């Protein structure tokens, strides 16, 4: 019975259909919607919006935590609802609309969106649509499998629509830690000093009079596509574990390491999976997305605590973990993404950040977002929040893409998301480059020797040798810096004929 989950009885009369709730949203509005990497997203009201758009003009600015599941971004794009989207997306149909210039996409560090809203540099938020597993006796919203930006959206919005999802277990209640930083310029330190620190409330505190509608839903989160580790990802994990073990032996880390962070995706998940057979123990995580590997490490006895902003799992792991999510209580916290990704906390805890590069160059600059410098993939996400502030900023990638026709290590990246000042370690299946304390010429030698695939290594060495003859602190041949990318566009391969 859904009323058991609405513990403030005065809100029982606010239960409406998705179509009725969607009538609160009008053309030109800014909507803040729950959802972070396919977890905890609104699932019914967006579809009702798309249906309305078939008969009336309805274009909105949509803000979320990160990417959405259940094809919501695709459906809203095809219905022509999206005028502007931020701060992250991962839908192929929306991606194409962005690259055609039909949807204006604002790619942001995930820690910054609500800061801009709170300081009124963006906004206002007209309506927030937030998924919940319960509403407390005081009208507090208990989120589901993610918090993302939901708390600040709900607090700042003029009206709030709650999607009460009956498939989300009530055992999630108590696993959230909703802390909202005080306002600048007299902000107090964020009281998070360990991954386990509790700083806030287990629900989103709002005035219940702002709740304009409650929609009851029964649709599950979309599962993530996470491939099992393969030979190359196992090699990447092996290089990284060997490096971290050396850090321990040299006295720079303890056997429990520092709190770990890993970006979303198959490679990062596989690297963490490799920690199961590592010499490390009593690990902790201070991350944004808790993936399959998080629960595999829990169940293997390797991980003692995990802090994140969402739980994003493959179909099999979702079916295994969600029914027994209560067994992880006391070992798991979900926080707003401005806290999970906050530079102050990341630097305080000395997080070891592991993120995925789309491509990197011989000097250590990393491109996470753009193909050939122009075509947006998904967005920078939280990688910049962690890279700039981590104890160790590690980027991983396979050395080749497109069956070897593309080298992931190139003379110069076509778009820079993380410059060489923020990148400590690069890892491919061929090896690991420790870039700490190296000048650009030394970085190039180390990256080419360790990270470039043998099929492209001589090409990279030749480019660097000739660039050195021209000189400079960071030697380049500007007329050739993008020649590999141009060759791929012209012939379908970066390799010379």
Coordinates of N, CA and C in Angstrom, one line a residue, residues 108-337:
X108 N 29.5 20.2 -17.5 CA 30.0 20.8 -16.2 C 30.6 19.8 -15.4
X109 N 31.6 20.2 -14.5 CA 32.1 19.4 -13.4 C 30.9 19.1 -12.5
X110 N 30.7 17.8 -12.1 CA 29.5 17.4 -11.4 C 29.4 18.1 -10.0
X111 N 30.5 18.6 -9.5 CA 30.4 19.2 -8.2 C 29.9 20.7 -8.3
X112 N 29.8 21.2 -9.5 CA 29.5 22.7 -9.6 C 28.1 23.1 -9.9
X113 N 27.3 22.2 -10.5 CA 26.0 22.6 -10.9 C 25.2 23.3 -9.8
X114 N 25.0 22.7 -8.7 CA 24.2 23.2 -7.7 C 24.8 24.5 -7.0
X115 N 26.2 24.5 -7.1 CA 26.8 25.8 -6.6 C 26.4 27.0 -7.4
X116 N 26.3 26.7 -8.7 CA 25.8 27.8 -9.6 C 24.4 28.2 -9.4
X117 N 23.6 27.2 -9.1 CA 22.1 27.4 -8.7 C 22.0 28.2 -7.4
X118 N 22.7 27.7 -6.4 CA 22.6 28.3 -5.1 C 23.1 29.8 -5.1
X119 N 24.1 30.1 -5.9 CA 24.5 31.5 -6.0 C 23.8 32.3 -7.0
X120 N 22.8 31.7 -7.6 CA 21.9 32.4 -8.6 C 22.7 32.8 -9.9
X121 N 23.8 32.1 -10.2 CA 24.4 32.3 -11.4 C 23.7 31.5 -12.5
X122 N 22.9 30.5 -12.2 CA 22.0 29.8 -13.1 C 20.6 29.7 -12.4
X123 N 19.6 29.3 -13.2 CA 18.3 29.1 -12.6 C 17.4 30.2 -12.9
X124 N 16.3 30.3 -12.1 CA 15.9 29.4 -11.0 C 15.4 28.0 -11.5
X125 N 15.2 27.1 -10.5 CA 14.6 25.8 -10.8 C 13.1 26.0 -10.6
X126 N 12.3 25.8 -11.6 CA 10.9 26.0 -11.5 C 10.2 24.8 -10.8
X127 N 10.6 23.6 -11.3 CA 10.0 22.4 -10.8 C 11.1 21.3 -10.6
X128 N 11.0 20.6 -9.5 CA 11.9 19.5 -9.2 C 11.1 18.2 -9.3
X129 N 11.6 17.2 -10.0 CA 11.0 15.9 -10.0 C 11.9 14.9 -9.4
X130 N 11.6 14.3 -8.3 CA 12.5 13.6 -7.4 C 11.9 12.2 -7.1
X131 N 12.7 11.1 -7.4 CA 12.2 9.8 -7.1 C 12.5 9.6 -5.6
X132 N 11.6 8.9 -4.9 CA 11.7 8.6 -3.5 C 11.2 7.2 -3.2
X133 N 11.7 6.6 -2.1 CA 11.2 5.4 -1.6 C 10.2 5.6 -0.5
X134 N 10.2 6.8 0.1 CA 9.3 7.1 1.2 C 9.3 8.6 1.4
X135 N 8.3 9.1 2.1 CA 8.2 10.5 2.6 C 8.0 10.4 4.1
X136 N 8.8 11.2 4.8 CA 8.8 11.0 6.3 C 7.6 11.8 6.9
X137 N 7.5 11.6 8.2 CA 6.4 12.3 9.0 C 6.5 13.8 8.9
X138 N 7.6 14.4 8.6 CA 7.8 15.8 8.4 C 7.8 16.3 7.0
X139 N 7.6 15.4 6.1 CA 7.6 15.7 4.7 C 8.9 15.6 4.0
X140 N 9.9 15.0 4.7 CA 11.2 14.8 4.1 C 11.2 13.7 3.1
X141 N 12.0 13.9 2.0 CA 12.0 13.0 0.9 C 13.1 12.0 1.1
X142 N 12.8 10.7 1.1 CA 13.9 9.7 1.2 C 14.2 9.2 -0.2
X143 N 15.4 9.6 -0.7 CA 15.8 9.2 -2.1 C 15.9 7.7 -2.2
X144 N 16.1 7.3 -3.4 CA 16.3 5.8 -3.7 C 17.7 5.5 -3.9
X145 N 18.1 5.0 -5.1 CA 19.5 4.5 -5.4 C 20.5 5.6 -5.8
X146 N 20.0 6.9 -5.8 CA 21.0 8.0 -6.0 C 20.5 9.2 -5.2
X147 N 21.4 10.1 -5.0 CA 21.0 11.4 -4.5 C 21.4 12.4 -5.6
X148 N 22.6 12.4 -6.1 CA 23.0 13.3 -7.2 C 22.7 14.8 -6.7
X149 N 22.0 15.5 -7.5 CA 21.7 16.9 -7.2 C 20.2 17.1 -6.7
X150 N 19.6 15.9 -6.3 CA 18.2 16.0 -6.0 C 17.9 16.9 -4.8
X151 N 18.8 16.8 -3.8 CA 18.5 17.6 -2.6 C 18.4 19.1 -2.9
X152 N 19.4 19.6 -3.5 CA 19.4 21.1 -3.8 C 18.3 21.4 -4.8
X153 N 18.0 20.6 -5.8 CA 16.9 20.8 -6.7 C 15.6 21.0 -5.9
X154 N 15.3 20.0 -5.0 CA 14.1 20.1 -4.2 C 14.1 21.3 -3.3
X155 N 15.2 21.6 -2.7 CA 15.2 22.8 -1.8 C 15.0 24.1 -2.5
X156 N 15.6 24.2 -3.7 CA 15.5 25.5 -4.4 C 14.3 25.6 -5.3
X157 N 13.7 24.5 -5.7 CA 12.6 24.6 -6.6 C 11.3 25.3 -6.1
X158 N 10.6 25.9 -7.0 CA 9.3 26.5 -6.6 C 8.3 25.4 -6.2
X159 N 8.3 24.3 -7.0 CA 7.4 23.2 -6.7 C 8.1 21.9 -6.9
X160 N 7.7 20.9 -6.1 CA 8.3 19.6 -6.2 C 7.3 18.5 -6.5
X161 N 7.6 17.7 -7.5 CA 6.9 16.5 -7.8 C 7.7 15.3 -7.3
X162 N 7.0 14.4 -6.5 CA 7.7 13.3 -5.9 C 7.2 12.0 -6.7
X163 N 8.1 11.3 -7.3 CA 7.8 10.0 -7.8 C 8.1 8.9 -6.8
X164 N 7.0 8.3 -6.2 CA 7.2 7.4 -5.1 C 7.3 6.0 -5.8
X165 N 8.5 5.4 -5.7 CA 8.7 4.1 -6.5 C 8.6 3.0 -5.5
X166 N 7.5 2.2 -5.7 CA 7.3 1.1 -4.8 C 8.2 -0.1 -5.0
X167 N 9.0 -0.2 -6.1 CA 9.9 -1.3 -6.3 C 11.2 -1.0 -5.6
X168 N 11.4 0.2 -5.1 CA 12.7 0.5 -4.4 C 12.5 0.1 -2.9
X169 N 13.4 -0.7 -2.4 CA 13.2 -1.2 -1.0 C 13.3 -0.2 0.0
X170 N 12.5 -0.3 1.0 CA 12.5 0.6 2.2 C 13.8 0.5 3.0
X171 N 14.5 -0.6 2.8 CA 15.8 -0.7 3.4 C 16.8 0.4 3.0
X172 N 16.5 1.1 1.9 CA 17.4 2.2 1.5 C 17.3 3.3 2.5
X173 N 16.2 3.4 3.2 CA 16.1 4.5 4.2 C 17.2 4.3 5.3
X174 N 17.9 5.4 5.5 CA 19.0 5.4 6.5 C 20.3 5.3 5.8
X175 N 20.4 5.0 4.5 CA 21.7 4.9 3.8 C 22.1 6.2 3.2
X176 N 21.3 7.3 3.3 CA 21.6 8.6 2.7 C 22.1 9.5 3.8
X177 N 23.0 10.4 3.3 CA 23.5 11.4 4.2 C 23.4 12.8 3.5
X178 N 22.4 13.5 3.7 CA 22.1 14.7 3.0 C 22.6 15.9 3.8
X179 N 23.8 16.4 3.3 CA 24.4 17.6 3.9 C 24.5 18.7 2.8
X180 N 24.0 19.8 3.2 CA 24.1 21.0 2.2 C 25.0 22.0 2.8
X181 N 26.1 22.4 2.0 CA 27.1 23.3 2.5 C 26.4 24.7 2.8
X182 N 27.0 25.4 3.8 CA 26.5 26.7 4.1 C 26.9 27.7 3.0
X183 N 26.3 28.9 3.0 CA 26.5 29.8 1.8 C 27.9 30.5 1.9
X184 N 28.4 30.8 0.7 CA 29.6 31.6 0.6 C 29.3 33.0 1.0
X185 N 30.2 33.9 1.4 CA 31.6 33.6 1.6 C 32.0 33.2 3.0
X186 N 31.1 32.8 3.8 CA 31.4 32.5 5.2 C 31.1 31.0 5.4
X187 N 31.4 30.2 4.4 CA 31.1 28.8 4.5 C 32.0 28.1 5.6
X188 N 31.3 27.2 6.4 CA 32.1 26.4 7.3 C 32.7 25.2 6.6
X189 N 33.8 24.6 7.2 CA 34.3 23.4 6.6 C 33.3 22.3 6.6
X190 N 33.3 21.5 5.5 CA 32.4 20.4 5.4 C 32.9 19.3 6.4
X191 N 32.0 18.9 7.3 CA 32.5 18.0 8.4 C 32.6 16.5 8.0
X192 N 33.3 16.3 6.9 CA 33.5 14.9 6.4 C 35.0 14.7 6.5
X193 N 35.5 13.9 7.5 CA 36.9 13.7 7.7 C 37.3 12.2 7.4
X194 N 36.4 11.3 7.2 CA 36.7 10.0 6.8 C 35.6 9.6 5.8
X195 N 35.8 8.5 5.1 CA 34.7 8.0 4.2 C 33.5 7.7 4.9
X196 N 33.6 7.3 6.2 CA 32.5 6.9 7.0 C 31.7 8.1 7.7
X197 N 32.3 9.3 7.6 CA 31.7 10.4 8.3 C 30.2 10.6 7.9
X198 N 29.3 10.8 8.9 CA 28.0 11.3 8.7 C 27.9 12.7 9.0
X199 N 27.4 13.5 8.1 CA 27.4 15.0 8.3 C 26.0 15.6 8.3
X200 N 25.0 14.8 7.7 CA 23.7 15.4 7.5 C 22.5 14.5 7.9
X201 N 21.4 14.6 7.2 CA 20.2 13.9 7.5 C 20.0 12.7 6.5
X202 N 19.2 11.7 7.0 CA 18.9 10.6 6.1 C 17.8 10.8 5.1
X203 N 17.4 12.1 4.9 CA 16.3 12.5 4.0 C 16.6 13.9 3.5
X204 N 15.8 14.3 2.5 CA 15.9 15.7 1.9 C 14.9 16.5 2.7
X205 N 15.4 17.5 3.5 CA 14.5 18.3 4.2 C 13.9 19.5 3.4
X206 N 12.6 19.4 3.2 CA 11.9 20.5 2.5 C 10.6 20.8 3.3
X207 N 10.0 22.0 3.0 CA 8.7 22.4 3.5 C 7.7 21.5 2.7
X208 N 6.9 20.7 3.4 CA 6.0 19.8 2.7 C 5.0 20.5 1.8
X209 N 4.7 21.8 2.1 CA 3.8 22.6 1.3 C 4.3 22.7 -0.1
X210 N 5.6 22.6 -0.4 CA 6.2 22.7 -1.7 C 5.8 21.4 -2.6
X211 N 5.5 20.3 -1.9 CA 5.2 19.1 -2.7 C 3.8 19.3 -3.3
X212 N 3.9 19.5 -4.7 CA 2.6 19.8 -5.4 C 1.9 18.6 -5.9
X213 N 2.7 17.5 -6.1 CA 2.1 16.2 -6.6 C 3.0 15.1 -6.2
X214 N 2.3 13.9 -6.0 CA 3.0 12.6 -5.8 C 2.5 11.6 -6.8
X215 N 3.4 11.0 -7.5 CA 3.1 10.0 -8.5 C 3.6 8.7 -8.1
X216 N 2.8 7.7 -8.1 CA 3.2 6.3 -7.6 C 3.7 5.6 -8.9
X217 N 4.9 5.0 -8.8 CA 5.5 4.3 -9.9 C 6.0 2.9 -9.4
X218 N 6.2 2.1 -10.4 CA 6.7 0.7 -10.1 C 7.7 0.2 -11.1
X219 N 8.5 1.1 -11.7 CA 9.5 0.8 -12.7 C 10.8 0.8 -12.0
X220 N 11.6 -0.3 -12.3 CA 13.0 -0.4 -11.8 C 14.0 0.5 -12.5
X221 N 15.1 0.7 -11.8 CA 16.2 1.4 -12.5 C 16.7 0.6 -13.7
X222 N 17.2 1.3 -14.7 CA 17.9 0.6 -15.8 C 19.2 0.0 -15.3
X223 N 19.6 -1.1 -15.8 CA 20.8 -1.7 -15.5 C 21.9 -1.1 -16.3
X224 N 23.2 -1.1 -15.8 CA 24.3 -0.6 -16.5 C 24.9 -1.7 -17.4
X225 N 25.5 -1.3 -18.5 CA 26.2 -2.3 -19.3 C 27.7 -2.3 -18.9
X226 N 28.0 -3.4 -18.1 CA 29.3 -3.5 -17.6 C 29.9 -4.9 -18.0
X227 N 30.8 -4.8 -18.9 CA 31.4 -6.1 -19.4 C 32.3 -6.7 -18.4
X228 N 32.4 -8.0 -18.4 CA 33.4 -8.7 -17.5 C 34.8 -8.3 -17.9
X229 N 35.7 -8.4 -16.9 CA 37.1 -8.1 -17.2 C 37.6 -9.0 -18.3
X230 N 38.4 -8.4 -19.3 CA 39.1 -9.2 -20.3 C 40.6 -9.1 -20.1
X231 N 41.3 -9.7 -21.0 CA 42.8 -9.8 -20.8 C 43.4 -8.4 -20.7
X232 N 42.9 -7.4 -21.5 CA 43.5 -6.1 -21.4 C 43.2 -5.4 -20.2
X233 N 41.9 -5.4 -19.7 CA 41.6 -4.8 -18.5 C 42.2 -5.4 -17.3
X234 N 42.4 -6.7 -17.3 CA 43.2 -7.4 -16.3 C 44.6 -7.0 -16.2
X235 N 45.2 -6.7 -17.4 CA 46.6 -6.2 -17.5 C 46.7 -4.8 -16.9
X236 N 45.7 -4.0 -17.2 CA 45.7 -2.6 -16.7 C 45.6 -2.7 -15.1
X237 N 44.7 -3.5 -14.6 CA 44.6 -3.7 -13.2 C 45.9 -4.2 -12.6
X238 N 46.5 -5.1 -13.3 CA 47.8 -5.7 -12.8 C 48.8 -4.6 -12.7
X239 N 49.0 -3.8 -13.7 CA 50.0 -2.7 -13.6 C 49.7 -1.8 -12.5
X240 N 48.4 -1.4 -12.3 CA 48.1 -0.5 -11.3 C 48.3 -1.1 -9.9
X241 N 47.9 -2.3 -9.7 CA 48.1 -3.0 -8.4 C 49.6 -3.1 -8.1
X242 N 50.4 -3.4 -9.1 CA 51.9 -3.4 -8.9 C 52.4 -2.1 -8.5
X243 N 51.9 -1.0 -9.1 CA 52.3 0.3 -8.8 C 51.9 0.7 -7.3
X244 N 50.7 0.4 -7.0 CA 50.2 0.7 -5.6 C 51.0 -0.1 -4.6
X245 N 51.3 -1.3 -4.9 CA 52.1 -2.1 -4.0 C 53.5 -1.5 -3.8
X246 N 54.0 -1.0 -4.8 CA 55.3 -0.3 -4.7 C 55.2 0.9 -3.8
X247 N 54.1 1.6 -4.0 CA 53.9 2.8 -3.1 C 53.8 2.4 -1.6
X248 N 53.2 1.3 -1.4 CA 53.2 0.8 0.0 C 54.6 0.4 0.5
X249 N 55.3 -0.4 -0.3 CA 56.6 -0.8 0.1 C 57.6 0.4 0.3
X250 N 57.3 1.5 -0.4 CA 58.2 2.7 -0.2 C 57.7 3.6 0.9
X251 N 56.6 3.2 1.6 CA 56.1 3.9 2.7 C 55.2 5.1 2.4
X252 N 54.8 5.2 1.2 CA 53.9 6.3 0.8 C 52.4 6.1 1.0
X253 N 52.1 4.8 1.2 CA 50.7 4.4 1.4 C 50.7 3.2 2.4
X254 N 49.6 3.0 3.1 CA 49.5 1.8 4.0 C 48.8 0.7 3.2
X255 N 48.7 -0.5 3.8 CA 48.1 -1.6 3.1 C 46.6 -1.4 2.9
X256 N 46.0 -0.5 3.6 CA 44.6 -0.2 3.3 C 44.4 0.9 2.2
X257 N 45.6 1.4 1.7 CA 45.6 2.5 0.8 C 44.9 3.7 1.3
X258 N 44.6 4.6 0.4 CA 43.7 5.7 0.8 C 42.3 5.4 0.2
X259 N 41.3 6.2 0.5 CA 40.0 5.9 -0.1 C 40.1 5.9 -1.6
X260 N 39.4 5.0 -2.2 CA 39.4 4.8 -3.7 C 38.2 5.5 -4.3
X261 N 38.5 6.0 -5.5 CA 37.4 6.5 -6.4 C 37.6 5.9 -7.8
X262 N 36.5 5.5 -8.4 CA 36.6 5.0 -9.8 C 35.4 5.5 -10.6
X263 N 35.7 6.0 -11.8 CA 34.7 6.5 -12.7 C 33.8 5.4 -13.2
X264 N 32.7 5.8 -13.9 CA 31.8 4.8 -14.4 C 32.4 4.1 -15.6
X265 N 32.0 2.8 -15.8 CA 32.4 2.2 -17.0 C 33.1 0.9 -16.8
X266 N 33.3 0.1 -17.9 CA 33.8 -1.2 -17.8 C 35.3 -1.3 -17.4
X267 N 36.1 -0.3 -17.9 CA 37.5 -0.4 -17.5 C 37.7 -0.1 -16.1
X268 N 37.1 1.0 -15.6 CA 37.3 1.4 -14.2 C 36.7 0.3 -13.3
X269 N 35.6 -0.3 -13.6 CA 35.0 -1.3 -12.8 C 35.9 -2.6 -12.8
X270 N 36.5 -2.9 -13.9 CA 37.4 -4.0 -14.0 C 38.7 -3.8 -13.1
X271 N 39.2 -2.6 -13.1 CA 40.4 -2.3 -12.3 C 40.1 -2.5 -10.8
X272 N 38.9 -2.0 -10.4 CA 38.5 -2.2 -9.0 C 38.3 -3.7 -8.7
X273 N 37.7 -4.4 -9.7 CA 37.5 -5.9 -9.5 C 38.8 -6.6 -9.2
X274 N 39.9 -6.1 -9.9 CA 41.2 -6.6 -9.7 C 41.7 -6.5 -8.3
X275 N 41.2 -5.6 -7.5 CA 41.6 -5.5 -6.1 C 41.2 -6.7 -5.3
X276 N 40.3 -7.5 -5.7 CA 40.0 -8.7 -5.0 C 41.2 -9.6 -4.7
X277 N 42.0 -9.7 -5.7 CA 43.2 -10.6 -5.6 C 44.5 -9.8 -5.3
X278 N 44.3 -8.6 -4.8 CA 45.5 -7.8 -4.5 C 45.9 -8.0 -3.1
X279 N 47.1 -7.5 -2.7 CA 47.6 -7.6 -1.3 C 47.0 -6.6 -0.4
X280 N 46.1 -5.8 -0.8 CA 45.5 -4.8 0.0 C 44.3 -5.3 0.8
X281 N 44.0 -4.7 1.9 CA 42.9 -5.1 2.7 C 42.3 -3.9 3.5
X282 N 41.1 -4.1 4.0 CA 40.4 -3.1 4.7 C 40.3 -1.8 3.9
X283 N 39.9 -1.9 2.7 CA 39.8 -0.8 1.8 C 38.6 0.0 2.1
X284 N 38.6 1.3 1.7 CA 37.4 2.1 1.7 C 37.3 2.8 0.4
X285 N 36.1 3.3 0.1 CA 35.8 4.0 -1.1 C 35.2 5.4 -0.8
X286 N 35.7 6.4 -1.5 CA 35.0 7.7 -1.5 C 34.8 8.1 -2.9
X287 N 33.7 7.7 -3.5 CA 33.5 7.8 -4.9 C 32.2 8.5 -5.2
X288 N 31.8 8.5 -6.5 CA 30.5 9.0 -6.9 C 29.6 7.9 -7.3
X289 N 30.1 6.9 -8.1 CA 29.3 5.8 -8.5 C 29.8 4.5 -7.9
X290 N 28.9 3.8 -7.2 CA 29.2 2.5 -6.7 C 28.7 1.4 -7.6
X291 N 29.7 0.7 -8.2 CA 29.3 -0.2 -9.3 C 29.4 -1.7 -8.8
X292 N 29.4 -2.6 -9.8 CA 29.4 -4.0 -9.4 C 30.6 -4.4 -8.5
X293 N 31.8 -3.8 -8.9 CA 33.0 -4.1 -8.2 C 32.9 -3.7 -6.7
X294 N 32.2 -2.7 -6.4 CA 32.0 -2.3 -5.0 C 31.4 -3.4 -4.1
X295 N 30.4 -4.0 -4.6 CA 29.7 -5.1 -3.9 C 30.5 -6.4 -4.0
X296 N 31.3 -6.6 -5.1 CA 32.2 -7.8 -5.1 C 33.3 -7.6 -4.1
X297 N 33.8 -6.4 -3.9 CA 34.8 -6.2 -2.9 C 34.2 -6.3 -1.5
X298 N 33.0 -5.9 -1.3 CA 32.3 -6.1 0.0 C 32.2 -7.6 0.3
X299 N 31.7 -8.3 -0.6 CA 31.4 -9.7 -0.4 C 32.7 -10.5 -0.3
X300 N 33.8 -10.0 -0.9 CA 35.1 -10.7 -0.7 C 35.8 -10.4 0.6
X301 N 35.2 -9.5 1.3 CA 35.9 -9.1 2.6 C 37.0 -8.1 2.4
X302 N 37.1 -7.5 1.3 CA 38.2 -6.6 1.0 C 37.9 -5.1 1.4
X303 N 36.6 -4.8 1.3 CA 36.1 -3.4 1.4 C 35.3 -3.3 2.7
X304 N 35.6 -2.3 3.5 CA 34.9 -2.1 4.8 C 33.9 -1.0 4.7
X305 N 34.0 0.0 3.8 CA 33.0 1.0 3.7 C 33.1 1.7 2.4
X306 N 31.9 2.1 1.9 CA 31.9 2.8 0.6 C 30.9 4.0 0.7
X307 N 31.4 5.1 0.2 CA 30.6 6.4 0.2 C 30.5 6.8 -1.3
X308 N 29.3 7.1 -1.7 CA 29.1 7.5 -3.1 C 27.9 8.3 -3.3
X309 N 27.5 8.5 -4.5 CA 26.3 9.3 -4.8 C 25.2 8.5 -5.5
X310 N 25.6 7.3 -6.0 CA 24.6 6.5 -6.6 C 25.1 5.0 -6.6
X311 N 24.1 4.1 -6.8 CA 24.4 2.7 -6.9 C 24.0 2.3 -8.3
X312 N 24.9 2.0 -9.2 CA 24.6 1.7 -10.6 C 25.2 0.3 -10.9
X313 N 24.3 -0.6 -11.2 CA 24.7 -2.0 -11.3 C 24.3 -2.6 -12.6
X314 N 25.0 -3.7 -13.0 CA 24.6 -4.5 -14.1 C 23.3 -5.3 -13.8
X315 N 22.6 -5.8 -14.8 CA 21.3 -6.5 -14.5 C 21.5 -7.6 -13.5
X316 N 22.5 -8.4 -13.7 CA 22.7 -9.6 -12.7 C 23.0 -9.1 -11.3
X317 N 23.9 -8.1 -11.2 CA 24.2 -7.6 -9.9 C 23.1 -6.9 -9.2
X318 N 22.3 -6.2 -10.0 CA 21.2 -5.4 -9.5 C 20.2 -6.4 -8.9
X319 N 19.9 -7.5 -9.6 CA 18.9 -8.5 -9.1 C 19.5 -9.2 -7.8
X320 N 20.8 -9.3 -7.7 CA 21.4 -9.9 -6.6 C 21.5 -9.0 -5.4
X321 N 21.8 -7.7 -5.6 CA 22.1 -6.8 -4.5 C 20.9 -6.2 -3.9
X322 N 20.0 -5.7 -4.8 CA 18.9 -4.8 -4.3 C 18.0 -5.5 -3.3
X323 N 17.7 -6.8 -3.5 CA 16.8 -7.5 -2.5 C 17.5 -7.6 -1.1
X324 N 18.8 -7.5 -1.1 CA 19.5 -7.7 0.2 C 20.3 -6.4 0.5
X325 N 19.8 -5.3 0.0 CA 20.6 -4.0 0.2 C 20.7 -3.7 1.7
X326 N 19.7 -4.1 2.5 CA 19.8 -3.9 4.0 C 21.0 -4.5 4.6
X327 N 21.5 -5.6 4.0 CA 22.7 -6.2 4.7 C 23.9 -5.3 4.6
X328 N 23.9 -4.3 3.7 CA 25.0 -3.4 3.6 C 24.9 -2.2 4.5
X329 N 23.8 -2.1 5.2 CA 23.6 -0.9 6.1 C 24.8 -0.8 7.1
X330 N 25.2 0.4 7.4 CA 26.4 0.5 8.2 C 27.7 0.5 7.5
X331 N 27.7 0.1 6.2 CA 28.9 0.0 5.4 C 28.8 0.9 4.2
X332 N 27.7 1.6 4.0 CA 27.4 2.3 2.8 C 26.7 3.6 3.0
X333 N 27.1 4.6 2.4 CA 26.4 5.9 2.4 C 26.3 6.5 1.0
X334 N 25.1 7.1 0.8 CA 24.9 7.9 -0.5 C 24.8 9.4 -0.1
X335 N 25.6 10.2 -0.8 CA 25.7 11.6 -0.5 C 25.2 12.5 -1.7
X336 N 24.9 13.7 -1.5 CA 24.7 14.6 -2.7 C 26.0 14.7 -3.4
X337 N 26.0 14.8 -4.8 CA 27.2 14.8 -5.5 C 28.1 16.0 -5.3

